[in-house]
Amino acid sequence: MKNKKLLVALIAVVAAIVVAVVLYFTLGKNAEKPTLIMATNATFPPYEYYEGEEIVGIDVEIAKAVANKMGYELQVDDMEFESIIPAVQTGKADFGFAGMTVTEDRALLVDFTNTYATGVQVIIVKEGSPITCSDDLFVEGKNYTIGVQLSTTGDLYSTWDLEDEGLATVSRFASGMDAVMALNSGKVDCVIIDNEPAKAYIASNPGLKILETEYVTEDYAAAIKKGNTELLDAFNAALQELIDDGTVGKIIDKYIPAE
Ligand code: GLN
């Protein structure tokens, strides 16, 4: 009887030690989990935007899943869109993830991962606007003012195609929403921006509409420092697994319900 009690006590002590050791290692390991820093511009719903104090959206959730698969914690750093590529180049951030379109010029500055989504540059106008399709912007003598978000592809394309040709004036804003406010108050005649944020902006601004003609279709990818093939390969491998197992699709569907 006495031996039995001793045995039970012994087992309890051993069990407690095992639990303590396991806890020590799991918690200790978590605390040491390395961090991947994502640079983004959180004015771009539904890809990245603030919900209260927190940055949420498609890119944030995909990045969390990718980081997790790679054994990292994710840290999201919000900055101007134009600062994202420099942050990646200087190593302030490990990757840029911001509904960023793959372009030849950007690919000279950073390496792009595989693409995970497509975007379309669309044109937002006021109801009753004389601009009814993208061709209207190219009519000589009209010289419309086009609102864009600084340094985005909407800015780059309208600058090259229209402003540099003397056909229109481009007005650049810190965020797409600022450009939309300028459209509301009549400071610009239209806004060229990615389709999903466009939908989110007009939902909160009655009297605006998205034209049916699409300006340009493009691919989104994450930007990684040139030459960091280790990170690029690991990111691509994790992203591909998450595309293949349906995680990426589920995240996109959650934020962009089928019409
Ligand atoms: N897709 C556009 C670009 O890459 C806009 C991205 C953004 O504003 N976050 O330029």
PDB file of N, CA and C in Angstrom, residues 56-117:
ATOM      1  N   VAL A  56      -5.678  44.242 -42.090  1.00  0.00           N
ATOM      2  CA  VAL A  56      -6.235  42.958 -42.529  1.00  0.00           C
ATOM      3  C   VAL A  56      -6.295  42.947 -44.055  1.00  0.00           C
ATOM      4  N   GLY A  57      -6.742  41.819 -44.616  1.00  0.00           N
ATOM      5  CA  GLY A  57      -6.939  41.753 -46.057  1.00  0.00           C
ATOM      6  C   GLY A  57      -6.309  40.510 -46.673  1.00  0.00           C
ATOM      7  N   ILE A  58      -6.547  40.362 -47.968  1.00  0.00           N
ATOM      8  CA  ILE A  58      -6.088  39.184 -48.697  1.00  0.00           C
ATOM      9  C   ILE A  58      -4.570  39.001 -48.560  1.00  0.00           C
ATOM     10  N   ASP A  59      -3.819  40.079 -48.816  1.00  0.00           N
ATOM     11  CA  ASP A  59      -2.354  39.947 -48.785  1.00  0.00           C
ATOM     12  C   ASP A  59      -1.867  39.578 -47.385  1.00  0.00           C
ATOM     13  N   VAL A  60      -2.477  40.197 -46.368  1.00  0.00           N
ATOM     14  CA  VAL A  60      -2.043  39.946 -44.995  1.00  0.00           C
ATOM     15  C   VAL A  60      -2.272  38.469 -44.648  1.00  0.00           C
ATOM     16  N   GLU A  61      -3.442  37.944 -45.037  1.00  0.00           N
ATOM     17  CA  GLU A  61      -3.739  36.544 -44.691  1.00  0.00           C
ATOM     18  C   GLU A  61      -2.867  35.568 -45.471  1.00  0.00           C
ATOM     19  N   ILE A  62      -2.639  35.864 -46.752  1.00  0.00           N
ATOM     20  CA  ILE A  62      -1.770  34.970 -47.535  1.00  0.00           C
ATOM     21  C   ILE A  62      -0.351  35.027 -46.961  1.00  0.00           C
ATOM     22  N   ALA A  63       0.113  36.238 -46.646  1.00  0.00           N
ATOM     23  CA  ALA A  63       1.476  36.391 -46.117  1.00  0.00           C
ATOM     24  C   ALA A  63       1.635  35.654 -44.787  1.00  0.00           C
ATOM     25  N   LYS A  64       0.586  35.709 -43.946  1.00  0.00           N
ATOM     26  CA  LYS A  64       0.644  35.003 -42.654  1.00  0.00           C
ATOM     27  C   LYS A  64       0.785  33.508 -42.888  1.00  0.00           C
ATOM     28  N   ALA A  65       0.002  32.986 -43.848  1.00  0.00           N
ATOM     29  CA  ALA A  65       0.029  31.554 -44.150  1.00  0.00           C
ATOM     30  C   ALA A  65       1.387  31.154 -44.727  1.00  0.00           C
ATOM     31  N   VAL A  66       1.935  31.993 -45.608  1.00  0.00           N
ATOM     32  CA  VAL A  66       3.245  31.701 -46.210  1.00  0.00           C
ATOM     33  C   VAL A  66       4.318  31.710 -45.110  1.00  0.00           C
ATOM     34  N   ALA A  67       4.303  32.763 -44.291  1.00  0.00           N
ATOM     35  CA  ALA A  67       5.307  32.897 -43.231  1.00  0.00           C
ATOM     36  C   ALA A  67       5.235  31.694 -42.279  1.00  0.00           C
ATOM     37  N   ASN A  68       4.009  31.336 -41.929  1.00  0.00           N
ATOM     38  CA  ASN A  68       3.780  30.217 -41.041  1.00  0.00           C
ATOM     39  C   ASN A  68       4.378  28.927 -41.599  1.00  0.00           C
ATOM     40  N   LYS A  69       4.137  28.693 -42.871  1.00  0.00           N
ATOM     41  CA  LYS A  69       4.655  27.498 -43.535  1.00  0.00           C
ATOM     42  C   LYS A  69       6.175  27.490 -43.548  1.00  0.00           C
ATOM     43  N   MET A  70       6.745  28.707 -43.627  1.00  0.00           N
ATOM     44  CA  MET A  70       8.205  28.814 -43.657  1.00  0.00           C
ATOM     45  C   MET A  70       8.799  28.814 -42.248  1.00  0.00           C
ATOM     46  N   GLY A  71       7.925  28.773 -41.218  1.00  0.00           N
ATOM     47  CA  GLY A  71       8.407  28.750 -39.832  1.00  0.00           C
ATOM     48  C   GLY A  71       8.691  30.128 -39.261  1.00  0.00           C
ATOM     49  N   TYR A  72       8.015  31.146 -39.807  1.00  0.00           N
ATOM     50  CA  TYR A  72       8.221  32.513 -39.326  1.00  0.00           C
ATOM     51  C   TYR A  72       6.948  33.116 -38.752  1.00  0.00           C
ATOM     52  N   GLU A  73       7.132  34.126 -37.912  1.00  0.00           N
ATOM     53  CA  GLU A  73       6.039  35.010 -37.518  1.00  0.00           C
ATOM     54  C   GLU A  73       5.994  36.105 -38.565  1.00  0.00           C
ATOM     55  N   LEU A  74       4.826  36.705 -38.766  1.00  0.00           N
ATOM     56  CA  LEU A  74       4.726  37.796 -39.734  1.00  0.00           C
ATOM     57  C   LEU A  74       4.606  39.134 -39.022  1.00  0.00           C
ATOM     58  N   GLN A  75       5.374  40.101 -39.489  1.00  0.00           N
ATOM     59  CA  GLN A  75       5.220  41.485 -39.013  1.00  0.00           C
ATOM     60  C   GLN A  75       4.843  42.335 -40.225  1.00  0.00           C
ATOM     61  N   VAL A  76       3.791  43.141 -40.079  1.00  0.00           N
ATOM     62  CA  VAL A  76       3.334  43.953 -41.215  1.00  0.00           C
ATOM     63  C   VAL A  76       3.721  45.411 -40.977  1.00  0.00           C
ATOM     64  N   ASP A  77       4.498  45.980 -41.879  1.00  0.00           N
ATOM     65  CA  ASP A  77       4.891  47.392 -41.772  1.00  0.00           C
ATOM     66  C   ASP A  77       4.171  48.208 -42.842  1.00  0.00           C
ATOM     67  N   ASP A  78       3.383  49.188 -42.376  1.00  0.00           N
ATOM     68  CA  ASP A  78       2.606  50.035 -43.285  1.00  0.00           C
ATOM     69  C   ASP A  78       3.445  51.243 -43.690  1.00  0.00           C
ATOM     70  N   MET A  79       3.477  51.541 -44.975  1.00  0.00           N
ATOM     71  CA  MET A  79       4.255  52.696 -45.466  1.00  0.00           C
ATOM     72  C   MET A  79       3.638  53.209 -46.757  1.00  0.00           C
ATOM     73  N   GLU A  80       4.181  54.296 -47.305  1.00  0.00           N
ATOM     74  CA  GLU A  80       3.706  54.784 -48.599  1.00  0.00           C
ATOM     75  C   GLU A  80       3.964  53.708 -49.645  1.00  0.00           C
ATOM     76  N   PHE A  81       3.113  53.661 -50.668  1.00  0.00           N
ATOM     77  CA  PHE A  81       3.324  52.645 -51.710  1.00  0.00           C
ATOM     78  C   PHE A  81       4.707  52.795 -52.336  1.00  0.00           C
ATOM     79  N   GLU A  82       5.122  54.063 -52.557  1.00  0.00           N
ATOM     80  CA  GLU A  82       6.429  54.288 -53.205  1.00  0.00           C
ATOM     81  C   GLU A  82       7.607  53.819 -52.363  1.00  0.00           C
ATOM     82  N   SER A  83       7.414  53.664 -51.054  1.00  0.00           N
ATOM     83  CA  SER A  83       8.526  53.289 -50.180  1.00  0.00           C
ATOM     84  C   SER A  83       8.733  51.778 -50.112  1.00  0.00           C
ATOM     85  N   ILE A  84       7.791  51.020 -50.675  1.00  0.00           N
ATOM     86  CA  ILE A  84       7.855  49.563 -50.504  1.00  0.00           C
ATOM     87  C   ILE A  84       9.091  48.960 -51.187  1.00  0.00           C
ATOM     88  N   ILE A  85       9.300  49.310 -52.461  1.00  0.00           N
ATOM     89  CA  ILE A  85      10.456  48.729 -53.168  1.00  0.00           C
ATOM     90  C   ILE A  85      11.777  49.154 -52.509  1.00  0.00           C
ATOM     91  N   PRO A  86      11.955  50.456 -52.176  1.00  0.00           N
ATOM     92  CA  PRO A  86      13.184  50.820 -51.451  1.00  0.00           C
ATOM     93  C   PRO A  86      13.356  50.060 -50.125  1.00  0.00           C
ATOM     94  N   ALA A  87      12.261  49.827 -49.413  1.00  0.00           N
ATOM     95  CA  ALA A  87      12.366  49.095 -48.131  1.00  0.00           C
ATOM     96  C   ALA A  87      12.879  47.677 -48.366  1.00  0.00           C
ATOM     97  N   VAL A  88      12.430  47.073 -49.476  1.00  0.00           N
ATOM     98  CA  VAL A  88      12.877  45.711 -49.797  1.00  0.00           C
ATOM     99  C   VAL A  88      14.342  45.744 -50.244  1.00  0.00           C
ATOM    100  N   GLN A  89      14.687  46.748 -51.045  1.00  0.00           N
ATOM    101  CA  GLN A  89      16.062  46.844 -51.561  1.00  0.00           C
ATOM    102  C   GLN A  89      17.075  47.045 -50.449  1.00  0.00           C
ATOM    103  N   THR A  90      16.681  47.825 -49.425  1.00  0.00           N
ATOM    104  CA  THR A  90      17.631  48.125 -48.357  1.00  0.00           C
ATOM    105  C   THR A  90      17.556  47.109 -47.222  1.00  0.00           C
ATOM    106  N   GLY A  91      16.634  46.144 -47.326  1.00  0.00           N
ATOM    107  CA  GLY A  91      16.538  45.120 -46.294  1.00  0.00           C
ATOM    108  C   GLY A  91      15.746  45.550 -45.071  1.00  0.00           C
ATOM    109  N   LYS A  92      15.091  46.724 -45.138  1.00  0.00           N
ATOM    110  CA  LYS A  92      14.230  47.140 -44.017  1.00  0.00           C
ATOM    111  C   LYS A  92      13.042  46.214 -43.902  1.00  0.00           C
ATOM    112  N   ALA A  93      12.639  45.663 -45.050  1.00  0.00           N
ATOM    113  CA  ALA A  93      11.558  44.675 -45.067  1.00  0.00           C
ATOM    114  C   ALA A  93      12.063  43.460 -45.837  1.00  0.00           C
ATOM    115  N   ASP A  94      11.515  42.284 -45.496  1.00  0.00           N
ATOM    116  CA  ASP A  94      11.928  41.071 -46.202  1.00  0.00           C
ATOM    117  C   ASP A  94      11.219  40.931 -47.542  1.00  0.00           C
ATOM    118  N   PHE A  95       9.984  41.406 -47.579  1.00  0.00           N
ATOM    119  CA  PHE A  95       9.267  41.347 -48.855  1.00  0.00           C
ATOM    120  C   PHE A  95       8.196  42.424 -48.906  1.00  0.00           C
ATOM    121  N   GLY A  96       7.872  42.817 -50.124  1.00  0.00           N
ATOM    122  CA  GLY A  96       6.789  43.778 -50.331  1.00  0.00           C
ATOM    123  C   GLY A  96       5.586  43.005 -50.822  1.00  0.00           C
ATOM    124  N   PHE A  97       4.424  43.303 -50.220  1.00  0.00           N
ATOM    125  CA  PHE A  97       3.216  42.553 -50.592  1.00  0.00           C
ATOM    126  C   PHE A  97       2.089  43.562 -50.515  1.00  0.00           C
ATOM    127  N   ALA A  98       1.614  44.012 -51.682  1.00  0.00           N
ATOM    128  CA  ALA A  98       0.728  45.175 -51.662  1.00  0.00           C
ATOM    129  C   ALA A  98      -0.115  45.254 -52.923  1.00  0.00           C
ATOM    130  N   GLY A  99      -0.665  44.121 -53.342  1.00  0.00           N
ATOM    131  CA  GLY A  99      -1.399  44.139 -54.612  1.00  0.00           C
ATOM    132  C   GLY A  99      -0.485  44.694 -55.690  1.00  0.00           C
ATOM    133  N   MET A 100       0.796  44.357 -55.575  1.00  0.00           N
ATOM    134  CA  MET A 100       1.779  44.994 -56.453  1.00  0.00           C
ATOM    135  C   MET A 100       1.864  44.287 -57.805  1.00  0.00           C
ATOM    136  N   THR A 101       1.718  45.084 -58.841  1.00  0.00           N
ATOM    137  CA  THR A 101       1.759  44.559 -60.198  1.00  0.00           C
ATOM    138  C   THR A 101       3.195  44.273 -60.617  1.00  0.00           C
ATOM    139  N   VAL A 102       3.366  43.144 -61.284  1.00  0.00           N
ATOM    140  CA  VAL A 102       4.676  42.814 -61.848  1.00  0.00           C
ATOM    141  C   VAL A 102       4.871  43.679 -63.093  1.00  0.00           C
ATOM    142  N   THR A 103       5.896  44.506 -63.090  1.00  0.00           N
ATOM    143  CA  THR A 103       6.208  45.284 -64.304  1.00  0.00           C
ATOM    144  C   THR A 103       7.695  45.089 -64.617  1.00  0.00           C
ATOM    145  N   GLU A 104       8.044  45.312 -65.879  1.00  0.00           N
ATOM    146  CA  GLU A 104       9.453  45.140 -66.290  1.00  0.00           C
ATOM    147  C   GLU A 104      10.359  46.083 -65.516  1.00  0.00           C
ATOM    148  N   ASP A 105       9.926  47.319 -65.336  1.00  0.00           N
ATOM    149  CA  ASP A 105      10.775  48.294 -64.646  1.00  0.00           C
ATOM    150  C   ASP A 105      11.015  47.898 -63.191  1.00  0.00           C
ATOM    151  N   ARG A 106       9.943  47.461 -62.528  1.00  0.00           N
ATOM    152  CA  ARG A 106      10.111  47.053 -61.120  1.00  0.00           C
ATOM    153  C   ARG A 106      10.989  45.802 -61.021  1.00  0.00           C
ATOM    154  N   ALA A 107      10.893  44.933 -62.045  1.00  0.00           N
ATOM    155  CA  ALA A 107      11.675  43.695 -62.021  1.00  0.00           C
ATOM    156  C   ALA A 107      13.172  43.967 -62.176  1.00  0.00           C
ATOM    157  N   LEU A 108      13.527  45.204 -62.536  1.00  0.00           N
ATOM    158  CA  LEU A 108      14.948  45.568 -62.565  1.00  0.00           C
ATOM    159  C   LEU A 108      15.423  45.885 -61.147  1.00  0.00           C
ATOM    160  N   LEU A 109      14.484  46.223 -60.267  1.00  0.00           N
ATOM    161  CA  LEU A 109      14.827  46.662 -58.910  1.00  0.00           C
ATOM    162  C   LEU A 109      14.666  45.568 -57.864  1.00  0.00           C
ATOM    163  N   VAL A 110      13.693  44.689 -58.076  1.00  0.00           N
ATOM    164  CA  VAL A 110      13.407  43.603 -57.115  1.00  0.00           C
ATOM    165  C   VAL A 110      13.090  42.331 -57.907  1.00  0.00           C
ATOM    166  N   ASP A 111      13.139  41.196 -57.209  1.00  0.00           N
ATOM    167  CA  ASP A 111      12.687  39.946 -57.829  1.00  0.00           C
ATOM    168  C   ASP A 111      11.233  39.732 -57.442  1.00  0.00           C
ATOM    169  N   PHE A 112      10.436  39.239 -58.380  1.00  0.00           N
ATOM    170  CA  PHE A 112       9.039  38.953 -58.079  1.00  0.00           C
ATOM    171  C   PHE A 112       8.830  37.461 -57.853  1.00  0.00           C
ATOM    172  N   THR A 113       7.979  37.149 -56.883  1.00  0.00           N
ATOM    173  CA  THR A 113       7.585  35.757 -56.657  1.00  0.00           C
ATOM    174  C   THR A 113       6.586  35.371 -57.756  1.00  0.00           C
ATOM    175  N   ASN A 114       6.120  34.129 -57.696  1.00  0.00           N
ATOM    176  CA  ASN A 114       5.033  33.736 -58.600  1.00  0.00           C
ATOM    177  C   ASN A 114       3.818  34.613 -58.301  1.00  0.00           C
ATOM    178  N   THR A 115       2.943  34.743 -59.296  1.00  0.00           N
ATOM    179  CA  THR A 115       1.782  35.605 -59.044  1.00  0.00           C
ATOM    180  C   THR A 115       0.702  34.805 -58.309  1.00  0.00           C
ATOM    181  N   TYR A 116      -0.126  35.526 -57.584  1.00  0.00           N
ATOM    182  CA  TYR A 116      -1.168  34.873 -56.773  1.00  0.00           C
ATOM    183  C   TYR A 116      -2.534  35.478 -57.046  1.00  0.00           C
ATOM    184  N   ALA A 117      -2.581  36.550 -57.837  1.00  0.00           N
ATOM    185  CA  ALA A 117      -3.871  37.200 -58.122  1.00  0.00           C
ATOM    186  C   ALA A 117      -3.716  38.085 -59.353  1.00  0.00           C
TER     187      ALA A 117
END
